[in-house]
Amino acid sequence: MLAVAGLLLILALVIFHQVFWPGLRLQAIQKRVFPRAWESLLLRALPIYAGLSREQQEQLKNLIKQFIADKNFVGCAGQQIDDVIRVTIAANACLLLLNRNTGCYPLLRSVLVYPSTFVVAHEHQDEGGLVSTHEQVLVGESWGDGKIVLAWDDVQHGVTDFSDGHNVVLHEFAHALDHEDGASNGAPLLRTRGAYKNWARVFAAEFTELQARAQGGAGSLLDQYGATNPAEFFAVATETFFEKPRELQAQHAELYAELVSYYQVDPVGWLAAHRAT
């Protein structure tokens, strides 16, 4: 009898921890006051913040609190972690989650921060089965094992100029969204099954065009690193969407519309509101 009671108690604790505790913990985090010291950091970390609606600003603050509470920030190569780093990275990452009924990067556990560029060794297996290793110097990378790696100096550059179309946080966290369906292929989880057909049509055409421009030496609004593969195209398109929305809307209207539908925000309106303040 005692053994049965013990098993039932263990089962009840497991159910509580897995079913009820996450929601209760989230409620507790959202009830916390957004620290005053973080307010000024947020304004510097996200220049477009003033253009968000009041509701979006509150959403973003709650997401930032949750992100910082949930994710483990790890300094690498001597990099010290402080609130400037936490708020800057969280603010830019959580911009991608506004107005969307989604978790706060549920697969992500750790953010590794280097002072500057870092070297990563990648293995490649050719058609004959021969495995070779090559090193890459990177400013950011999203790993499929719950980690994102960032170079802090490049993060700062993205914050300083939020209109050049380059933002390593937006780029790597777009990859994190792409990973959530188990495949990194440039097609994140969409709201309906039918949405994938139009997404595939628009993104395939835009990706092919960018590849042609890159191969032909022609200029393009989208960074031509996006021609590497569909996953990189989605990440580059995300950077451009948030940092150069007017230009993207004017030059790639269908792509812009797909990203508005996915991200559930219209950054062109943020720019107008920001300039009016």
XYZ file of C-alpha atoms in Angstrom:
277
model
C 0.000 0.000 0.000
C 2.800 2.382 0.931
C 4.599 1.502 -2.288
C 1.494 2.358 -4.333
C 1.069 5.636 -2.446
C 4.712 6.465 -3.093
C 4.346 5.789 -6.797
C 1.214 7.942 -6.961
C 3.042 10.769 -5.187
C 5.944 10.548 -7.630
C 3.505 10.521 -10.559
C 1.697 13.569 -9.165
C 4.992 15.439 -8.759
C 6.041 14.584 -12.314
C 2.694 15.780 -13.704
C 2.900 18.987 -11.664
C 6.460 19.669 -12.817
C 5.752 18.987 -16.490
C 2.211 20.334 -16.851
C 1.574 23.010 -14.250
C 4.979 24.303 -13.147
C 6.038 25.899 -16.492
C 2.862 28.004 -16.606
C 3.115 29.024 -12.958
C 6.771 29.936 -13.391
C 5.982 32.022 -16.482
C 3.254 33.892 -14.599
C 5.686 34.632 -11.781
C 8.303 35.950 -14.227
C 5.799 38.191 -15.995
C 4.623 39.650 -12.677
C 8.127 40.850 -11.899
C 8.710 44.542 -12.445
C 10.936 45.243 -15.439
C 14.102 46.578 -13.758
C 14.573 50.317 -14.150
C 18.222 49.784 -15.067
C 17.094 47.634 -17.983
C 14.887 50.419 -19.392
C 17.822 52.563 -20.507
C 19.671 49.477 -21.735
C 16.643 48.493 -23.824
C 16.470 51.907 -25.506
C 20.114 51.602 -26.530
C 19.846 47.920 -27.430
C 16.888 48.369 -29.777
C 16.706 51.777 -31.507
C 13.340 50.891 -33.068
C 11.780 50.302 -29.629
C 10.229 53.793 -29.543
C 8.278 52.967 -32.704
C 6.537 49.962 -31.172
C 3.007 50.330 -29.825
C 2.556 50.395 -26.046
C 1.168 46.866 -26.171
C 4.152 45.645 -28.187
C 6.564 47.349 -25.794
C 4.981 45.520 -22.860
C 5.045 42.239 -24.786
C 8.717 42.754 -25.512
C 9.554 43.488 -21.880
C 7.798 40.305 -20.751
C 9.622 38.287 -23.392
C 12.961 39.790 -22.355
C 12.308 38.878 -18.715
C 11.439 35.326 -19.714
C 14.425 34.996 -22.048
C 16.915 36.184 -19.430
C 15.349 33.951 -16.759
C 15.334 30.857 -18.992
C 18.555 31.049 -20.992
C 22.051 30.467 -19.693
C 24.501 33.157 -20.856
C 28.074 31.878 -21.035
C 31.104 34.101 -21.546
C 33.843 32.559 -23.698
C 37.514 33.506 -24.261
C 37.465 35.829 -21.268
C 34.201 37.613 -22.112
C 32.377 38.747 -18.962
C 28.573 38.572 -18.954
C 26.603 41.536 -17.618
C 23.132 43.051 -17.990
C 24.200 45.059 -21.047
C 24.921 41.819 -22.889
C 21.828 40.030 -21.567
C 19.374 42.828 -22.400
C 20.936 43.642 -25.783
C 20.797 40.059 -27.018
C 17.393 39.315 -25.465
C 15.793 42.470 -26.889
C 16.881 41.773 -30.452
C 16.080 38.055 -30.219
C 12.624 38.638 -28.751
C 11.729 41.171 -31.439
C 11.135 38.108 -33.639
C 8.489 36.771 -31.236
C 6.135 39.761 -30.956
C 2.433 39.140 -31.662
C 3.071 35.427 -32.199
C 1.577 32.629 -30.135
C 4.852 30.822 -29.683
C 7.247 29.839 -26.953
C 10.354 31.826 -26.095
C 12.807 29.736 -28.128
C 11.878 26.519 -26.301
C 14.742 24.509 -27.831
C 17.410 27.041 -26.861
C 19.255 26.555 -23.572
C 22.467 28.572 -23.802
C 23.853 31.696 -25.459
C 27.638 31.610 -25.772
C 29.258 35.033 -26.139
C 32.781 35.650 -27.449
C 34.455 39.080 -27.369
C 35.011 38.994 -31.138
C 35.180 36.525 -34.014
C 35.648 32.889 -33.072
C 36.901 29.795 -34.876
C 34.746 26.694 -35.338
C 35.917 23.393 -36.814
C 33.430 21.716 -39.164
C 33.637 18.184 -40.542
C 32.676 17.427 -44.139
C 32.200 14.016 -45.710
C 32.600 13.781 -49.480
C 30.827 11.357 -51.823
C 33.568 8.788 -51.307
C 33.124 8.838 -47.538
C 36.331 10.758 -46.845
C 35.922 13.054 -43.833
C 37.844 16.320 -43.769
C 37.918 19.102 -41.187
C 38.043 22.798 -41.988
C 38.015 25.807 -39.717
C 35.757 28.832 -40.117
C 36.075 32.268 -38.558
C 32.559 33.337 -37.556
C 30.639 36.159 -35.868
C 27.661 33.960 -35.024
C 26.311 30.455 -35.355
C 23.147 28.639 -34.343
C 23.743 25.055 -33.286
C 21.086 22.365 -33.309
C 21.916 21.263 -29.759
C 20.260 24.182 -27.980
C 23.102 26.699 -28.271
C 23.664 29.957 -30.124
C 27.142 31.492 -30.352
C 27.660 35.234 -30.878
C 30.588 37.646 -31.199
C 29.841 40.567 -28.881
C 31.562 43.214 -31.015
C 29.381 42.238 -33.987
C 26.276 42.291 -31.800
C 27.190 45.856 -30.831
C 27.667 46.834 -34.461
C 24.197 45.550 -35.289
C 22.724 47.653 -32.493
C 24.659 50.797 -33.403
C 23.416 50.735 -37.000
C 19.913 49.287 -37.066
C 19.368 50.242 -40.708
C 22.184 48.542 -42.620
C 20.479 45.154 -42.947
C 23.109 43.371 -40.877
C 22.270 42.130 -37.396
C 23.886 38.931 -36.162
C 21.304 38.423 -33.394
C 18.359 38.640 -35.789
C 20.219 36.356 -38.192
C 21.088 33.601 -35.724
C 17.740 33.650 -33.950
C 15.979 33.368 -37.313
C 17.978 30.150 -37.686
C 16.714 29.094 -34.243
C 13.120 29.580 -35.432
C 13.922 27.617 -38.581
C 15.256 24.748 -36.419
C 12.028 24.427 -34.409
C 10.403 22.022 -36.875
C 13.437 19.749 -36.757
C 14.913 20.821 -40.096
C 16.964 23.859 -41.068
C 15.604 24.460 -44.552
C 14.384 28.050 -44.697
C 10.787 27.129 -43.880
C 9.962 27.691 -40.191
C 6.775 26.523 -38.514
C 3.907 28.358 -40.219
C 0.440 28.880 -38.797
C -1.420 26.695 -41.307
C -0.531 23.847 -43.631
C -1.827 25.864 -46.583
C 0.615 28.685 -45.857
C 3.568 26.530 -46.917
C 2.538 26.477 -50.582
C 2.735 30.237 -51.034
C 5.814 30.473 -48.801
C 7.618 27.897 -50.948
C 6.649 29.659 -54.188
C 7.764 33.115 -53.050
C 10.929 32.042 -51.254
C 12.046 29.713 -54.061
C 11.684 32.493 -56.642
C 13.465 35.054 -54.459
C 16.254 32.619 -53.566
C 16.801 31.746 -57.232
C 16.937 35.434 -58.142
C 19.490 36.165 -55.411
C 21.626 33.235 -56.576
C 21.549 34.575 -60.139
C 22.568 38.041 -58.977
C 25.382 36.651 -56.854
C 26.689 34.508 -59.712
C 26.376 37.356 -62.219
C 28.050 39.955 -60.023
C 24.929 42.139 -59.852
C 24.020 44.169 -56.790
C 21.110 43.296 -54.509
C 19.262 44.648 -51.492
C 19.530 41.277 -49.758
C 22.999 40.289 -48.578
C 24.285 37.756 -51.086
C 25.341 35.430 -48.296
C 21.663 34.503 -48.443
C 22.355 32.767 -51.766
C 24.306 30.055 -49.895
C 21.229 27.923 -49.172
C 17.524 28.375 -48.280
C 18.244 28.476 -44.524
C 20.704 31.351 -44.948
C 18.264 33.087 -47.280
C 15.566 33.070 -44.597
C 18.005 34.447 -42.005
C 19.231 37.203 -44.345
C 15.655 38.057 -45.370
C 14.771 38.394 -41.681
C 17.623 40.854 -41.097
C 16.495 42.930 -44.086
C 12.837 42.766 -43.065
C 13.476 44.308 -39.658
C 16.285 46.691 -40.578
C 15.365 47.792 -44.125
C 11.609 47.270 -44.290
C 10.811 50.151 -46.650
C 13.333 48.990 -49.215
C 12.270 45.341 -48.924
C 8.602 46.241 -49.325
C 9.355 48.374 -52.389
C 11.707 45.947 -54.132
C 10.423 42.546 -52.985
C 6.740 43.056 -52.185
C 5.717 39.379 -52.074
C 8.660 38.437 -49.862
C 7.845 41.305 -47.522
C 4.192 40.201 -47.346
C 5.195 36.618 -46.480
C 7.414 37.868 -43.658
C 4.659 40.168 -42.353
C 2.346 37.152 -42.276
C 4.919 35.006 -40.475
C 6.250 37.540 -37.969
C 2.845 39.209 -37.461
C 4.391 42.704 -37.432
C 4.887 45.466 -40.010
C 8.223 47.219 -39.371
C 7.442 49.970 -41.895
C 4.911 51.298 -39.389
C 7.519 51.209 -36.633
C 9.825 53.427 -38.675
C 7.086 55.997 -39.235
C 6.160 56.031 -35.535
C 9.823 56.171 -34.491
C 10.530 59.181 -36.701
C 7.451 60.950 -35.334
C 8.732 60.719 -31.722
